[in-house]
Tab-separated table of C-alpha atoms in Angstrom:
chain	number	residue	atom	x	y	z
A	1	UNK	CA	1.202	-15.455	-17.647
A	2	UNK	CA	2.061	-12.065	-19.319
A	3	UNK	CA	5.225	-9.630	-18.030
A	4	UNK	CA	2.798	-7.452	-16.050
A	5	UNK	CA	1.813	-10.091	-14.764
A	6	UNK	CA	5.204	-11.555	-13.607
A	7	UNK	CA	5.581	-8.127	-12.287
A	8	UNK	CA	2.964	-8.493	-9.961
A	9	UNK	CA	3.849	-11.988	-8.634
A	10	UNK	CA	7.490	-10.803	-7.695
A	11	UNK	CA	6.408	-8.058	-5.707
A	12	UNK	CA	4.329	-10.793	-3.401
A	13	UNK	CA	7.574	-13.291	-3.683
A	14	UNK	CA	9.560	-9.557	-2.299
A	15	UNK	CA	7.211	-9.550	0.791
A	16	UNK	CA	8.720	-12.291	2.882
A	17	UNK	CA	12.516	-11.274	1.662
A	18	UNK	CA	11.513	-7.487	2.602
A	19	UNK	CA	10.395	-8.940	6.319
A	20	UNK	CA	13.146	-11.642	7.115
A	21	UNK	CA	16.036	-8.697	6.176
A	22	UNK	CA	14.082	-6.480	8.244
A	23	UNK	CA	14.393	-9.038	11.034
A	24	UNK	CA	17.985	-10.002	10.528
A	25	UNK	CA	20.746	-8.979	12.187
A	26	UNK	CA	22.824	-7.662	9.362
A	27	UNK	CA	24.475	-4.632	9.424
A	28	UNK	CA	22.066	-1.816	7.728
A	29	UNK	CA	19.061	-4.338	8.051
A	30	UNK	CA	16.716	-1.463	8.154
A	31	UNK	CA	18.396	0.275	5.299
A	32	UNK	CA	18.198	-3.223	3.360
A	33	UNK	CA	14.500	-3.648	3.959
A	34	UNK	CA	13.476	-0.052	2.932
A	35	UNK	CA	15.606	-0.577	0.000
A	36	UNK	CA	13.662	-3.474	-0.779
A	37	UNK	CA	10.085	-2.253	-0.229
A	38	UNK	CA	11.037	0.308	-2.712
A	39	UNK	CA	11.819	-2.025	-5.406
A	40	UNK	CA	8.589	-3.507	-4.190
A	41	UNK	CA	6.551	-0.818	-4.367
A	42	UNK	CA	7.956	0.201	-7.515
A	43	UNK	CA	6.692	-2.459	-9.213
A	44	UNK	CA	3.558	-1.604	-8.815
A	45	UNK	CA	3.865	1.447	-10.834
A	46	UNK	CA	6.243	-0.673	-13.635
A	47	UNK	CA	3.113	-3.599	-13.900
A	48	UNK	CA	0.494	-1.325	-14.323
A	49	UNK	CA	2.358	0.585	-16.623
A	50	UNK	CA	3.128	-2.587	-18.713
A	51	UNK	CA	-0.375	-3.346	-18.110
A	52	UNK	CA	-1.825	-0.709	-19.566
A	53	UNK	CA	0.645	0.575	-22.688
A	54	UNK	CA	0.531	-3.177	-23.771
A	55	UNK	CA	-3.156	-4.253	-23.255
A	56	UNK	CA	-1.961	-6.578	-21.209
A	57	UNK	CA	-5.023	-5.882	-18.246
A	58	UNK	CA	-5.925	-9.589	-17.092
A	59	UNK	CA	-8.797	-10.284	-14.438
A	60	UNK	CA	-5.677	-12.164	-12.539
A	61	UNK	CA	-4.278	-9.138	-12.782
A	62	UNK	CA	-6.960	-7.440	-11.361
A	63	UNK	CA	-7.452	-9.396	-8.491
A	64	UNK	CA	-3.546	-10.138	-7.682
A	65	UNK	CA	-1.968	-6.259	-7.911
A	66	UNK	CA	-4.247	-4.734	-4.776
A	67	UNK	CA	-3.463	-7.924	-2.825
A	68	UNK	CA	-0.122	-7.217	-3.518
A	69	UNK	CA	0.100	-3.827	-2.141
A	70	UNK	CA	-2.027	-4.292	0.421
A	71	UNK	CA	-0.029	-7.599	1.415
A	72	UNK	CA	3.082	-5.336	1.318
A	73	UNK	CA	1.899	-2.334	2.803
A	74	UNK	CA	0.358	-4.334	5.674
A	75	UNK	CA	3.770	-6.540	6.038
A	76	UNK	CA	5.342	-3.085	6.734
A	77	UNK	CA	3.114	-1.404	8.739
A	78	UNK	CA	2.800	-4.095	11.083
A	79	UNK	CA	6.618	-4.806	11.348
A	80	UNK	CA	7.054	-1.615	12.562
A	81	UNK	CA	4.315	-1.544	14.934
A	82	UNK	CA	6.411	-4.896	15.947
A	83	UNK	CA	9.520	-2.652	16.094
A	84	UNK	CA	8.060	-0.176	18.028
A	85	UNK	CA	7.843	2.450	15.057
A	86	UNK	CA	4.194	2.922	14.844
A	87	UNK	CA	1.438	3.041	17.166
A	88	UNK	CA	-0.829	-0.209	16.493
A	89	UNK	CA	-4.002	1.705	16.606
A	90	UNK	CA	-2.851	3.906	13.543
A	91	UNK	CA	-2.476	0.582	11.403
A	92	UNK	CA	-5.739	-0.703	12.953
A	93	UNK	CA	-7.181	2.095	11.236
A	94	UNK	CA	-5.401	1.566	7.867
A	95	UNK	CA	-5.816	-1.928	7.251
A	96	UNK	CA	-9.021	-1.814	8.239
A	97	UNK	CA	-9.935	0.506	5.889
A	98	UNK	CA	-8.151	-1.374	3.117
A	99	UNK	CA	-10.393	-4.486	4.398
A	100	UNK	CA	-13.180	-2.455	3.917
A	101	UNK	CA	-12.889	-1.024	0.744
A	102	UNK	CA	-11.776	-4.349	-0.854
A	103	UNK	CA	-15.131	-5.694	0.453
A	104	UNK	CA	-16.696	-2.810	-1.140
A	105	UNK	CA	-15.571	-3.538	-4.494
A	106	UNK	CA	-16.400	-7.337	-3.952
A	107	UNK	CA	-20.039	-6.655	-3.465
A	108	UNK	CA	-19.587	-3.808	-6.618
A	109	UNK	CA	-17.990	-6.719	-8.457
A	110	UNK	CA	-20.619	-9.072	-7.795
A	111	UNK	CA	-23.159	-6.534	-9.552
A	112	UNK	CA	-21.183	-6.044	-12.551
A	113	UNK	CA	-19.603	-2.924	-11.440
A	114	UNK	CA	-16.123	-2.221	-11.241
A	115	UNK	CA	-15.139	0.889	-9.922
A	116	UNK	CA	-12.104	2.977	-10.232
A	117	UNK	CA	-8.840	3.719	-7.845
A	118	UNK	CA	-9.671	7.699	-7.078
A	119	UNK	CA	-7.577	10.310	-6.919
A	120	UNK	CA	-7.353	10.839	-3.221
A	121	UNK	CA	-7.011	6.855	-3.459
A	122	UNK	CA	-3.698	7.330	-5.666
A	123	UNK	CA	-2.476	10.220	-2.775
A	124	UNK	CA	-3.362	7.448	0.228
A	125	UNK	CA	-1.164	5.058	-1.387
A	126	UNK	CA	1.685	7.506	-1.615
A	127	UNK	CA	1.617	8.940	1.224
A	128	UNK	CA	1.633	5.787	2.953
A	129	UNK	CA	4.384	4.359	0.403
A	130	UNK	CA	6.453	7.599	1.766
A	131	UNK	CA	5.864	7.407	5.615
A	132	UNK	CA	7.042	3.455	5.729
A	133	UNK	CA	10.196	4.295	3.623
A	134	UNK	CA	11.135	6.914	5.895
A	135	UNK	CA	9.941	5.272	9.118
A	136	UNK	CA	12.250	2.183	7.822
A	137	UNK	CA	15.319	5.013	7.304
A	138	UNK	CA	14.677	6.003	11.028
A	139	UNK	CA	13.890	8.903	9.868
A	140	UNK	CA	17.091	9.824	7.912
A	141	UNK	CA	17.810	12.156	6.476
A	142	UNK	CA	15.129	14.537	8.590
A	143	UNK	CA	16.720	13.167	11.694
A	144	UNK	CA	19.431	15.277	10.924
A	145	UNK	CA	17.612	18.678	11.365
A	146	UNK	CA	15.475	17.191	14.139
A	147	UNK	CA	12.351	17.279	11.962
A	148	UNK	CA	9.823	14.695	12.543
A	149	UNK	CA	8.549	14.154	9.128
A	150	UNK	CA	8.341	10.263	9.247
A	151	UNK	CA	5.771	11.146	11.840
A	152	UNK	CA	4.594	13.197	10.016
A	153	UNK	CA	3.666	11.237	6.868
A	154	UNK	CA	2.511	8.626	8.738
A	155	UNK	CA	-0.269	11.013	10.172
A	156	UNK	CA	-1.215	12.481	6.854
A	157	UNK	CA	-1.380	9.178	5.057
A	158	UNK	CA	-3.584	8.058	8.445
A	159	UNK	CA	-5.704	10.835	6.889
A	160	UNK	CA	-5.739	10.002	3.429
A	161	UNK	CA	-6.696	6.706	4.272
A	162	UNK	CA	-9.707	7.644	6.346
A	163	UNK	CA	-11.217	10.870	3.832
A	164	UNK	CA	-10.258	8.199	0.617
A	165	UNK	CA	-12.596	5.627	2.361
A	166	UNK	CA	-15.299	7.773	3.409
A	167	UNK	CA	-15.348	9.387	0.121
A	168	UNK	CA	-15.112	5.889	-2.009
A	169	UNK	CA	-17.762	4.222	-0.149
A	170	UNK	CA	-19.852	7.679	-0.790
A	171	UNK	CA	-19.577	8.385	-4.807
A	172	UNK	CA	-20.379	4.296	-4.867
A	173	UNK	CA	-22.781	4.053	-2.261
A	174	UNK	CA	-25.390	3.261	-4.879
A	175	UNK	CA	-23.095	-0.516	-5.531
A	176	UNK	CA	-23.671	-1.125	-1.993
A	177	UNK	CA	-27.204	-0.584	-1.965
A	178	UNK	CA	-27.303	-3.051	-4.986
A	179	UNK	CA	-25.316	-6.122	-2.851
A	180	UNK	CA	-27.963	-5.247	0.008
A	181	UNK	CA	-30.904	-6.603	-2.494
């Protein structure tokens, strides 16, 4: 197993540490957790990096780095629906769109075709990466000025997440018409 690799695998193993401190009752738990999803999220960035500059791209690494953010980005979102942070329909929408797409690229895959993260795909993931962090702060520092933007982010990732989908599943419609076959 290459270092990318290892990367990957220790941002799944971060998943149930992020969620039990985020359930805990130690002082700053919330402050603990978001500091751990951002270790955890910024491993994606390190592993694909490491990927890439090394040739170190592995079909397990393929398959193992989206489960890993979508394991961890799920693990969030619906902790704080638990926590009364987020309403559940808005990460009905978001995971379901994640199922989705990863369905998508299963049938793609099936044909032979792999296709690539898209830009608006890269902004979804941010934007969502950036409303959980500051949901998980309560807000801070904008709570300060009385400025919603956890709220905020949360919405415009919400819409990130559906125009990324819709426009994914439409510059590939032609894989899904070859899985229909």
């Amino acid at each position: 197993m290459n270092l990318a690799n290892k990367i990957t695998i220790f941002r799944v193993f971060l998943v149930p540490i992020f969620m039990i401190v985020l359930y805990s009752n130690i002082p700053y738990s919330t402050y603990v957790a978001a500091g751990i999803f951002i270790i955890a999220s910024l491993t994606d960035t390190l592993d694909g990096y490491i990927a890439r500059s090394r040739n170190m791209i592995t079909n397990f690494g393929k398959f193992v780095d989206p489960l890993a953010d979508k394991v961890l980005v799920s693990a969030a979102l619906i902790s704080l629906v638990e926590l009364g942070k987020v309403p559940g329909w808005v990460v009905v929408l978001i995971i379901a769109r994640e199922f989705t797409i990863t369905g998508f690229r299963v049938i793609a895959a099936s044909e032979g075709v792999t296709i690539a993260a898209s830009p608006l795909g890269k902004i979804k993931t941010i934007t969502q990466l950036i409303a959980i962090i500051a949901l998980l702060l309560n807000n801070f520092p904008f709570n300060l000025i009385n400025l919603p933007f956890a709220n905020i982010m949360l919405y415009i990732s919400l819409f990130f997440t559906i125009i990324s989908g819709v426009d994914y599943i439409y510059k590939n419609k032609s894989a899904l018409k070859m899985g229909i076959k």
